[in-house]
XYZ file of N, CA, C and O in Angstrom:
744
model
N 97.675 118.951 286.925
C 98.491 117.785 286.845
C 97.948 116.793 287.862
O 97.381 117.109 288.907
N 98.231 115.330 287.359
C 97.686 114.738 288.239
C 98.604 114.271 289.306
O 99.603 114.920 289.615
N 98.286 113.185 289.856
C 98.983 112.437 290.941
C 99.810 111.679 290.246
O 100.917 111.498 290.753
N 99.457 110.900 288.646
C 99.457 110.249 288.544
C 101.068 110.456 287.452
O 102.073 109.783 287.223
N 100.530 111.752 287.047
C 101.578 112.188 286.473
C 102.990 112.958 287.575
O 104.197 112.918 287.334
N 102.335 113.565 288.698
C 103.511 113.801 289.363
C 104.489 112.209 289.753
O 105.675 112.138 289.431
N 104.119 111.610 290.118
C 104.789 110.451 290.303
C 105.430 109.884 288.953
O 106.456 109.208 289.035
N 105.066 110.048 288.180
C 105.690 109.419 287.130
C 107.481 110.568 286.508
O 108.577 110.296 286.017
N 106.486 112.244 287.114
C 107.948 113.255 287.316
C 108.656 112.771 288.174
O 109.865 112.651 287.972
N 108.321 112.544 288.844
C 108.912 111.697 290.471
C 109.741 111.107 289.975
O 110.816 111.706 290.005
N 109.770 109.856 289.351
C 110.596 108.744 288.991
C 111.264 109.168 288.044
O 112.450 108.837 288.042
N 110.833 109.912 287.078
C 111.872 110.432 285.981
C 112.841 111.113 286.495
O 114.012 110.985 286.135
N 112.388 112.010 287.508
C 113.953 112.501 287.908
C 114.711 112.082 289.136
O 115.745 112.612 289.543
N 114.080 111.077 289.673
C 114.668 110.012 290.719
C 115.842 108.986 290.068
O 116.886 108.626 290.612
N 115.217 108.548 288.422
C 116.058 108.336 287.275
C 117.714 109.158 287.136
O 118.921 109.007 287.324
N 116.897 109.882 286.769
C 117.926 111.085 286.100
C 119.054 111.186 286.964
O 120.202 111.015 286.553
N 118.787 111.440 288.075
C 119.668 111.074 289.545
C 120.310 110.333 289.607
O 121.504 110.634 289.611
N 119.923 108.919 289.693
C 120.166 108.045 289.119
C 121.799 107.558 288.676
O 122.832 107.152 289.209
N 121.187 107.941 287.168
C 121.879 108.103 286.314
C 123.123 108.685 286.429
O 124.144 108.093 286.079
N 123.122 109.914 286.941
C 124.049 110.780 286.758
C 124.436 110.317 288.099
O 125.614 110.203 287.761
N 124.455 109.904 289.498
C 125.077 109.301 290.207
C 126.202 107.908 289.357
O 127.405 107.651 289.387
N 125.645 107.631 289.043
C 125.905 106.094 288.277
C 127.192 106.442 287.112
O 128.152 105.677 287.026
N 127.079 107.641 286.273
C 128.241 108.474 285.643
C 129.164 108.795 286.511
O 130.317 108.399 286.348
N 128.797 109.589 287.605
C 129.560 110.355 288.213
C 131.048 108.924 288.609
O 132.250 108.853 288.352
N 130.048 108.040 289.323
C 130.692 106.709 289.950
C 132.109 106.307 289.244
O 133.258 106.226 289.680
N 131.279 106.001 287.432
C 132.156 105.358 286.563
C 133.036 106.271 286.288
O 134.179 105.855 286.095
N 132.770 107.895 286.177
C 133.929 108.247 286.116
C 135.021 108.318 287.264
O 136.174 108.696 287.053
N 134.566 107.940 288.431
C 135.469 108.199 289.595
C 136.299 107.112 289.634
O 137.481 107.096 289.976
N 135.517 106.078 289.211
C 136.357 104.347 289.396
C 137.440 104.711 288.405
O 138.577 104.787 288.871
N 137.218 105.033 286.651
C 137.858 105.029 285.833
C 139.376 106.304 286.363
O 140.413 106.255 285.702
N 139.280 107.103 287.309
C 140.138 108.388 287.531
C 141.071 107.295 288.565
O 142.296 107.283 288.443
N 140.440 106.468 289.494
C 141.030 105.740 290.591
C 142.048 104.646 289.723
O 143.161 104.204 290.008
N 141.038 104.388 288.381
C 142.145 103.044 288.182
C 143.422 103.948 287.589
O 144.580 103.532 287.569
N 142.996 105.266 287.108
C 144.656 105.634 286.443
C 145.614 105.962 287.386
O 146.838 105.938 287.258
N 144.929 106.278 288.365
C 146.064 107.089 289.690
C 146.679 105.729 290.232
O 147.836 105.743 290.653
N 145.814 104.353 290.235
C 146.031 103.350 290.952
C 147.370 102.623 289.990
O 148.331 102.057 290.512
N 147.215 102.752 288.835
C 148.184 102.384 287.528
C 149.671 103.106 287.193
O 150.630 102.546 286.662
N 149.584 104.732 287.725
C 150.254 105.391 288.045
C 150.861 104.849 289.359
O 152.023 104.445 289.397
N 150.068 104.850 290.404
C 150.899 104.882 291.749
C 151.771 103.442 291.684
O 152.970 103.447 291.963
N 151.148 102.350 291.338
C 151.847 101.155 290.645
C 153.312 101.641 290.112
O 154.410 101.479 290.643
N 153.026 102.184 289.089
C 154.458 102.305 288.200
C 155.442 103.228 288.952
O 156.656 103.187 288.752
N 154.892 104.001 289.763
C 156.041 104.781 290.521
C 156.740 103.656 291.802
O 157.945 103.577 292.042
N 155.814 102.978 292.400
C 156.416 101.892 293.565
C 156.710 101.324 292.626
O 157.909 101.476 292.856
N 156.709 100.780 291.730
C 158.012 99.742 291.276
C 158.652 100.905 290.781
O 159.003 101.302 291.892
N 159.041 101.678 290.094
C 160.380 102.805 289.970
C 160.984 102.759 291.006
O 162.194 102.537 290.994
N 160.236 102.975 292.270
C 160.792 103.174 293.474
C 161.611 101.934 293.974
O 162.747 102.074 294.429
N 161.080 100.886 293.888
C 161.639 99.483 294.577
C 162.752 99.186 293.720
O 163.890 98.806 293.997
N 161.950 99.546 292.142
C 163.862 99.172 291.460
C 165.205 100.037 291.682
O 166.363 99.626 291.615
N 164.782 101.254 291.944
C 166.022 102.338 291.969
C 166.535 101.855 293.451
O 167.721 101.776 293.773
N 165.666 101.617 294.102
C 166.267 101.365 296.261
C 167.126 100.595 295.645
O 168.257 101.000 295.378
N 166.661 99.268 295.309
C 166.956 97.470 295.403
C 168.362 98.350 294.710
O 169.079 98.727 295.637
N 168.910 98.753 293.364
C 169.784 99.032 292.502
C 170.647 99.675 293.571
O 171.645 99.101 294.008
N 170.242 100.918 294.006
C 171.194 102.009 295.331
C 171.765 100.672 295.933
O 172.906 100.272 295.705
N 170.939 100.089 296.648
C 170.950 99.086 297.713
C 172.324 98.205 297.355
O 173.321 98.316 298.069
N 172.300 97.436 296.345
C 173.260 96.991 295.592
C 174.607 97.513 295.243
O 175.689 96.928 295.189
N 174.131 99.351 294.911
C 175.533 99.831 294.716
C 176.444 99.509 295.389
O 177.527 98.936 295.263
N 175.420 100.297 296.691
C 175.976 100.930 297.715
C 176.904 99.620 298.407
O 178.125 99.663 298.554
N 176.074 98.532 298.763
C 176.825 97.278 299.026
C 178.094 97.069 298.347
O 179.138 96.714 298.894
N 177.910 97.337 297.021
C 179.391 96.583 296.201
C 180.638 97.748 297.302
O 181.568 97.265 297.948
N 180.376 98.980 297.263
C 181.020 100.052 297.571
C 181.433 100.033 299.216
O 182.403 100.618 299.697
N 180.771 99.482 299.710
C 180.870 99.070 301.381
C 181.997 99.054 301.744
O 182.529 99.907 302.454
N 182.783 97.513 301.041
C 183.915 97.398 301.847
C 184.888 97.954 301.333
O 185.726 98.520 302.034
N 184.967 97.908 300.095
C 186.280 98.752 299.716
C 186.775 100.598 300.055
O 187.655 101.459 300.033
N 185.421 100.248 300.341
C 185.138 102.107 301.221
C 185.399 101.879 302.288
O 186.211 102.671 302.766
N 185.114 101.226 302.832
C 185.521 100.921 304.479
C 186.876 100.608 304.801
O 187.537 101.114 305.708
N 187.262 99.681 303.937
C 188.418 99.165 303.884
C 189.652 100.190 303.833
O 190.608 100.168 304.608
N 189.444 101.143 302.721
C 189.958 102.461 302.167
C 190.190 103.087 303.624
O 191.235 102.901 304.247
N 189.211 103.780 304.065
C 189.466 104.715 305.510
C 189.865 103.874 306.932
O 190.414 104.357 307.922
N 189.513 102.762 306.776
C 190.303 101.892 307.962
C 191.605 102.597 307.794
O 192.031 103.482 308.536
N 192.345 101.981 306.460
C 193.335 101.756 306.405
C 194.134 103.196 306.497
O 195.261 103.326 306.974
N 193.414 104.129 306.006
C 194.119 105.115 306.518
C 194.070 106.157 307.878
O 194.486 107.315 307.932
N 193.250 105.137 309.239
C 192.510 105.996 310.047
C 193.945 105.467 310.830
O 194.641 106.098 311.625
N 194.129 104.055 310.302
C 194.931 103.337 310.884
C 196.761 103.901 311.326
O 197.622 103.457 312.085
N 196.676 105.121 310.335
C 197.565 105.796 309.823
C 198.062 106.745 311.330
O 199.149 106.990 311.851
N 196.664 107.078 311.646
C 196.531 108.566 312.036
C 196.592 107.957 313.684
O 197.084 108.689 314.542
N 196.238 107.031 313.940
C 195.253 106.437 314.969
C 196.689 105.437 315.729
O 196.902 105.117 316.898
N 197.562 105.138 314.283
C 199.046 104.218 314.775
C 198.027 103.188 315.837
O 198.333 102.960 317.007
N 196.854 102.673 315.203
C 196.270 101.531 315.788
C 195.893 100.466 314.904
O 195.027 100.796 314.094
N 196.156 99.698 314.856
C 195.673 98.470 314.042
C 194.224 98.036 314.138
O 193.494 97.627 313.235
N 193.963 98.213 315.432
C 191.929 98.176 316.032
C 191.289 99.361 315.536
O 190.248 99.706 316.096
N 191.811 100.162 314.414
C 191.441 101.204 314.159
C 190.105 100.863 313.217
O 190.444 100.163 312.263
N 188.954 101.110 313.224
C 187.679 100.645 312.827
C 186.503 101.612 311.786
O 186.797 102.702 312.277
N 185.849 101.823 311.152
C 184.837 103.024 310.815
C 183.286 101.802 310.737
O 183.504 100.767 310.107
N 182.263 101.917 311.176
C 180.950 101.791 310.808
C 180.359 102.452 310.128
O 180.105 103.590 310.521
N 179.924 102.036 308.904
C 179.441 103.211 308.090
C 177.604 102.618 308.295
O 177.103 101.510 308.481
N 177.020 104.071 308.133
C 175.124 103.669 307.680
C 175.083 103.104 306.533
O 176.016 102.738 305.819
N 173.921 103.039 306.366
C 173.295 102.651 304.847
C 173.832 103.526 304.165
O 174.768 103.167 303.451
N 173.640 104.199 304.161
C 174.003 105.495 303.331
C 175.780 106.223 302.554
O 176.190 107.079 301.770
N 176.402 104.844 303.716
C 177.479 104.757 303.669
C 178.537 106.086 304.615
O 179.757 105.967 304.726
N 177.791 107.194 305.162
C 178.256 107.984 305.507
C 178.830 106.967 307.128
O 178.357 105.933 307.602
N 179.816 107.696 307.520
C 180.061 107.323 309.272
C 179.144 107.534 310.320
O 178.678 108.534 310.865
N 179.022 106.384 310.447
C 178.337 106.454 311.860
C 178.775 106.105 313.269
O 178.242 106.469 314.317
N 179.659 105.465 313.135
C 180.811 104.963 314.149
C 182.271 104.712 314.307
O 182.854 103.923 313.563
N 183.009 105.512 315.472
C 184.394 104.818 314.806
C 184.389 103.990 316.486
O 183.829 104.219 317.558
N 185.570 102.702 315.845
C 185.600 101.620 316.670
C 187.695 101.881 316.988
O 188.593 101.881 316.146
N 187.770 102.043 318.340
C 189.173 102.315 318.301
C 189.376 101.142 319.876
O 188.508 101.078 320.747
N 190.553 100.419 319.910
C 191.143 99.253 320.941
C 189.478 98.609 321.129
O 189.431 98.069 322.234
N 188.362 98.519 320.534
C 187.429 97.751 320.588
C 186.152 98.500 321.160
O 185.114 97.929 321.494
N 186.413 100.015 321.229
C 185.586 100.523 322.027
C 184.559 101.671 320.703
O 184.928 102.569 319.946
N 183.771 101.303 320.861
C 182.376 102.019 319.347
C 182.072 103.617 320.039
O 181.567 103.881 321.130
N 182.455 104.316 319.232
C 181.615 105.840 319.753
C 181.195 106.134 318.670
O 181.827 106.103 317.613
N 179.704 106.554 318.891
C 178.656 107.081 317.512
C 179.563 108.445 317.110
O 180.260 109.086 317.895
N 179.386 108.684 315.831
C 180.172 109.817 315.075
C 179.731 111.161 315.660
O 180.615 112.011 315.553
N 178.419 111.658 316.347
C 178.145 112.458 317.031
C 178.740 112.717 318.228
O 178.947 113.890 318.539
N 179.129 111.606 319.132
C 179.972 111.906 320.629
C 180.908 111.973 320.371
O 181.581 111.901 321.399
N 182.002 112.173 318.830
C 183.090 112.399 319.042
C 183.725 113.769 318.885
O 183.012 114.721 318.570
N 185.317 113.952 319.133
C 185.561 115.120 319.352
C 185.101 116.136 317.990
O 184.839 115.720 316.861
N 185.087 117.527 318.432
C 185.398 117.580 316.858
C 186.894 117.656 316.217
O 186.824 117.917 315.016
N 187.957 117.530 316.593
C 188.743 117.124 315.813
C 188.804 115.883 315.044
O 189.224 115.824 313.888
N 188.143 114.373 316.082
C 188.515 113.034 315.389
C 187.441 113.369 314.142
O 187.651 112.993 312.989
N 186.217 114.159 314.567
C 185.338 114.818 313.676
C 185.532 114.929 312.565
O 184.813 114.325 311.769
N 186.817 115.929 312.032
C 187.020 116.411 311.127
C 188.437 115.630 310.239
O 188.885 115.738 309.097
N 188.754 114.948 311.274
C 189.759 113.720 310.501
C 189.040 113.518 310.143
O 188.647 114.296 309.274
N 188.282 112.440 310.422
C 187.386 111.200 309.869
C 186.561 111.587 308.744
O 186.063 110.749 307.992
N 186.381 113.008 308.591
C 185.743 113.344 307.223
C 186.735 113.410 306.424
O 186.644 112.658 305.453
N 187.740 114.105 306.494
C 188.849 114.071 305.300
C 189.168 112.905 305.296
O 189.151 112.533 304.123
N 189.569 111.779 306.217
C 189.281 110.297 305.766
C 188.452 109.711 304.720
O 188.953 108.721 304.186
N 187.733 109.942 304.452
C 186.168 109.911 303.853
C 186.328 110.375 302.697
O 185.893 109.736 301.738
N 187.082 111.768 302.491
C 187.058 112.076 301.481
C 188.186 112.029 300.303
O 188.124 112.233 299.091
N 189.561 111.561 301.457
C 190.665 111.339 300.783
C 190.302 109.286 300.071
O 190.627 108.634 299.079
N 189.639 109.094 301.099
C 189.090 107.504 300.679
C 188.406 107.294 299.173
O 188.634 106.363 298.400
N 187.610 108.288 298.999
C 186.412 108.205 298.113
C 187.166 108.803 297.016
O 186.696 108.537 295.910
N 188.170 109.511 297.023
C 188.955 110.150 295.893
C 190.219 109.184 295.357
O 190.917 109.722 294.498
N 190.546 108.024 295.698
C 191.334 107.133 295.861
C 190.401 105.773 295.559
O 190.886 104.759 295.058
N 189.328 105.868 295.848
C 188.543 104.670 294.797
C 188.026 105.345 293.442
O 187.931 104.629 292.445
N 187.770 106.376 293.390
C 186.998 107.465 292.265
C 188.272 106.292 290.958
O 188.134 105.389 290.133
N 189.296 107.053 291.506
C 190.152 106.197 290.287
C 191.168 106.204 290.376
O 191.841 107.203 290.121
N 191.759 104.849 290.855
C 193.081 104.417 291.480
C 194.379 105.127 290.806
O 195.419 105.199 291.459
N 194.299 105.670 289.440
C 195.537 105.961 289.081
C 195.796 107.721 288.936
O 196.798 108.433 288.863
N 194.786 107.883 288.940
C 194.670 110.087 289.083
C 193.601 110.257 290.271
O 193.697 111.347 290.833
N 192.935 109.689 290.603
C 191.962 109.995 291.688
C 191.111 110.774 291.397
O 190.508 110.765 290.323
N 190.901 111.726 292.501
C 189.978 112.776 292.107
C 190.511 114.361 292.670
O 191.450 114.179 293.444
N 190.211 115.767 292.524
C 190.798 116.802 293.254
C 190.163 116.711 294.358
O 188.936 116.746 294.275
N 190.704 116.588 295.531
C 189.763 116.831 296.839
C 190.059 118.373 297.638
O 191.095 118.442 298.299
N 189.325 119.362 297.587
C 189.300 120.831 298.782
C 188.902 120.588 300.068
O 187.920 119.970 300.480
N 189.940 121.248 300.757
C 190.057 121.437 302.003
C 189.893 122.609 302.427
O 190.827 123.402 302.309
N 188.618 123.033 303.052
C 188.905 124.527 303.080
C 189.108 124.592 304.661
O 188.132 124.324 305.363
N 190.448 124.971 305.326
C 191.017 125.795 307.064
C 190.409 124.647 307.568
O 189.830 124.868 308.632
N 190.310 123.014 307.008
C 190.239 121.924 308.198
C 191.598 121.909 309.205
O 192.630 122.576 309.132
N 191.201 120.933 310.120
C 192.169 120.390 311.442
C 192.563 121.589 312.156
O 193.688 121.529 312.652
N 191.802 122.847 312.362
C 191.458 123.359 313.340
C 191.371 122.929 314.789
O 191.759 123.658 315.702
N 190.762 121.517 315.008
C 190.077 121.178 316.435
C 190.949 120.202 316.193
O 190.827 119.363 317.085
N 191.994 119.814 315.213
C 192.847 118.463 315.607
C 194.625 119.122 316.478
O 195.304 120.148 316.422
N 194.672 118.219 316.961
C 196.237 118.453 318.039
C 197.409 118.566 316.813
O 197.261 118.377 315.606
N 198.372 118.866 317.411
C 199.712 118.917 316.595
C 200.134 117.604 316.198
O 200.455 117.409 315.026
N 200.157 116.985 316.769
C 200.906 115.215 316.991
C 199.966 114.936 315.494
O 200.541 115.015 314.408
N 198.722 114.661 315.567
C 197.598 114.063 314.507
C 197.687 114.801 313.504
O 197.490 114.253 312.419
N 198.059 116.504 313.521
C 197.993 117.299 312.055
C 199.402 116.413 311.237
O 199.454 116.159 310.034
N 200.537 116.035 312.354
C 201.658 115.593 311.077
C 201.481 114.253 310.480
O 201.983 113.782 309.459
N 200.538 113.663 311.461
C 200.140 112.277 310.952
C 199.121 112.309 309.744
O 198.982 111.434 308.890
N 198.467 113.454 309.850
C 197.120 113.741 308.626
C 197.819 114.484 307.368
O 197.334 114.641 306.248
N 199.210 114.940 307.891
C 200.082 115.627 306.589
C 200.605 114.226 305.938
O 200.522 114.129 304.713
N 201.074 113.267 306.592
C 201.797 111.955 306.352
C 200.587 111.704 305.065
O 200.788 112.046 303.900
N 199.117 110.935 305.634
C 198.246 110.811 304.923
C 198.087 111.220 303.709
O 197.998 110.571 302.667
N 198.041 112.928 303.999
C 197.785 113.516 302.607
C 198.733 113.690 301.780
O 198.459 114.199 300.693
N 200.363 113.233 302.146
C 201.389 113.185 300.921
C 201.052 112.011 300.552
O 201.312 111.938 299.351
N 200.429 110.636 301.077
C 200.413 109.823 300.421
C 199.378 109.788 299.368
O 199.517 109.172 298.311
N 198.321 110.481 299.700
C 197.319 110.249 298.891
C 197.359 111.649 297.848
O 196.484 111.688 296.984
N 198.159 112.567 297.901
C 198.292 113.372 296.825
C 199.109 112.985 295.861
O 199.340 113.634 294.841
N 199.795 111.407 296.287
C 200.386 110.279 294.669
C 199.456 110.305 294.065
O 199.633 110.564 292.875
N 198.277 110.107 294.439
C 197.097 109.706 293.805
C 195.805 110.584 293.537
O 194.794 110.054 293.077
N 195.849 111.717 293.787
C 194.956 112.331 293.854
C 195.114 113.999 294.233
O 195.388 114.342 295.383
N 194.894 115.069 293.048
C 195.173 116.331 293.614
C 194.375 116.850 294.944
O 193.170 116.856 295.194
N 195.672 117.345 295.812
C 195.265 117.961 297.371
C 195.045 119.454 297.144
O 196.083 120.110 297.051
N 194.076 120.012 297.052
C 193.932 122.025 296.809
C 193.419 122.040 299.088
O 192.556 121.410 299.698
N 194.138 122.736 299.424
C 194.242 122.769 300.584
C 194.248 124.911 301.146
O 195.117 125.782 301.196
N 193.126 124.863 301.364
C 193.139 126.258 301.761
C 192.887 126.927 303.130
O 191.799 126.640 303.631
N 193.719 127.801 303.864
C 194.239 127.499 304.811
C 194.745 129.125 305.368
O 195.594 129.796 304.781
N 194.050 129.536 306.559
C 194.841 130.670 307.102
C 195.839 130.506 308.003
O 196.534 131.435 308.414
N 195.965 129.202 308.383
C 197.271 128.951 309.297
C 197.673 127.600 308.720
O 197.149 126.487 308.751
N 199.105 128.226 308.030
C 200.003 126.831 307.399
C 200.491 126.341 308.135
O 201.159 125.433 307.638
N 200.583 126.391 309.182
C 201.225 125.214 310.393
C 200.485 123.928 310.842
O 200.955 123.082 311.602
N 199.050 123.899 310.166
C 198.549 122.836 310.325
C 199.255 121.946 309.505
O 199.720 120.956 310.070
N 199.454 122.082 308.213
C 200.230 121.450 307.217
C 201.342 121.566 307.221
O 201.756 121.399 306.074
N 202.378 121.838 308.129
C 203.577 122.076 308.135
C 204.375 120.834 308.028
O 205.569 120.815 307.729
N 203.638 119.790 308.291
C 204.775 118.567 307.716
C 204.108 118.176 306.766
O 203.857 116.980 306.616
N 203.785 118.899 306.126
C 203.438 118.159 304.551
C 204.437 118.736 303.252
O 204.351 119.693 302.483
N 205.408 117.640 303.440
C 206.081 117.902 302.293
C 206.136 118.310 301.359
O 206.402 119.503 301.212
N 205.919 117.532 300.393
C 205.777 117.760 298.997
C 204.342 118.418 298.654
O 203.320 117.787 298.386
N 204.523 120.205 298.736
C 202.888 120.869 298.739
C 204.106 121.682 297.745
O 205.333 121.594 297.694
N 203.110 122.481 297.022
C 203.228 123.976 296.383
C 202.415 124.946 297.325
O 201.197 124.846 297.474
N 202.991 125.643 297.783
C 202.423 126.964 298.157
C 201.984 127.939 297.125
O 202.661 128.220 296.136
N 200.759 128.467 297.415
C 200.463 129.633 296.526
C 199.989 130.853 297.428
O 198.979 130.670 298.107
N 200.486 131.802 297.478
C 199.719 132.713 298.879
C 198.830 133.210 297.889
O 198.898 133.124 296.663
N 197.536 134.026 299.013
C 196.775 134.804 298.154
C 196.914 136.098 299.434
O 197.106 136.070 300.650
N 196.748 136.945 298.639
C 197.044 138.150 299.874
C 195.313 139.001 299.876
O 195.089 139.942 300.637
């Protein structure tokens, strides 16, 4: 073989190389634009479903807020009685005579009000005229006597509106709650 011909192998498969670099490429660009077309359509899925949450959640703000004010207001026999909710709408703050404590530094009794707040609230917008069933399973444990009859007050009012299933190894938390059915389970 000559020189003349190795060089000319030379280039043919310097070609070939080439080439198949040059495939390899187009198929990589063509794999990038689908993932890139894909990742597209998922960020806008994504931005429309936030923006939409975002919106819900807003319409739902105050009348949610409004809802557990009004009944913290109950418990609290304060009118400065306050809730900050996150984005998310969960509590993040209660505001009482003007003073803010994050939902973490508080006791756990105001703790565990403020969730059945929350949940007697959310069962009372669900649907103003039957509500929703809300369970209680052995809450107000960590709450005082004085606040359990004020949280019984609460929950006769809001069991007009909404079934209370309340389960419980010591009925004296609920002992001023009137209008209950007892059911023991032994």
């Amino acid at each position: 073989m000559c020189i003349r011909d190795r060089s000319a192998l030379s280039a043919d498969v310097k070609q070939e190389e080439l080439d198949e670099a040059l495939t390899a490429q187009q198929i990589a660009t063509e794999a990038y634009e689908r993932i890139e077309v894909k990742a597209n359509a998922a960020l806008l899925l994504y931005d429309t479903l936030s923006r939409h949450q975002a919106q819900s959640q807003e319409k739902y703000r105050k009348p949610f807020t409004d809802k557990i004010d009004q009944l913290g207001r109950i418990i609290y026999r304060d009118d400065t009685f306050a809730v900050r909710l996150a984005d998310d709408l969960t509590v993040k703050a209660r505001v009482l005579d003007g003073v803010t404590i994050d939902f973490d530094q508080l006791s756990s009794g105001a703790k565990e009000q403020l969730l059945i707040l929350v949940k007697l609230a959310a069962a009372m917008l669900v649907d103003e005229t039957d509500g929703m069933p809300i369970f209680l399973d052995d809450q107000l444990g960590h709450t005082d006597p004085d606040r359990q009859t004020r949280m019984a007050a609460i929950l006769a009012r809001a069991s007009e509106m909404a079934q209370i299933i309340v389960l419980t190894a010591d009925e004296s938390r609920y002992g001023a709650l009137t209008n209950r059915h007892d059911i023991r389970i032994n």
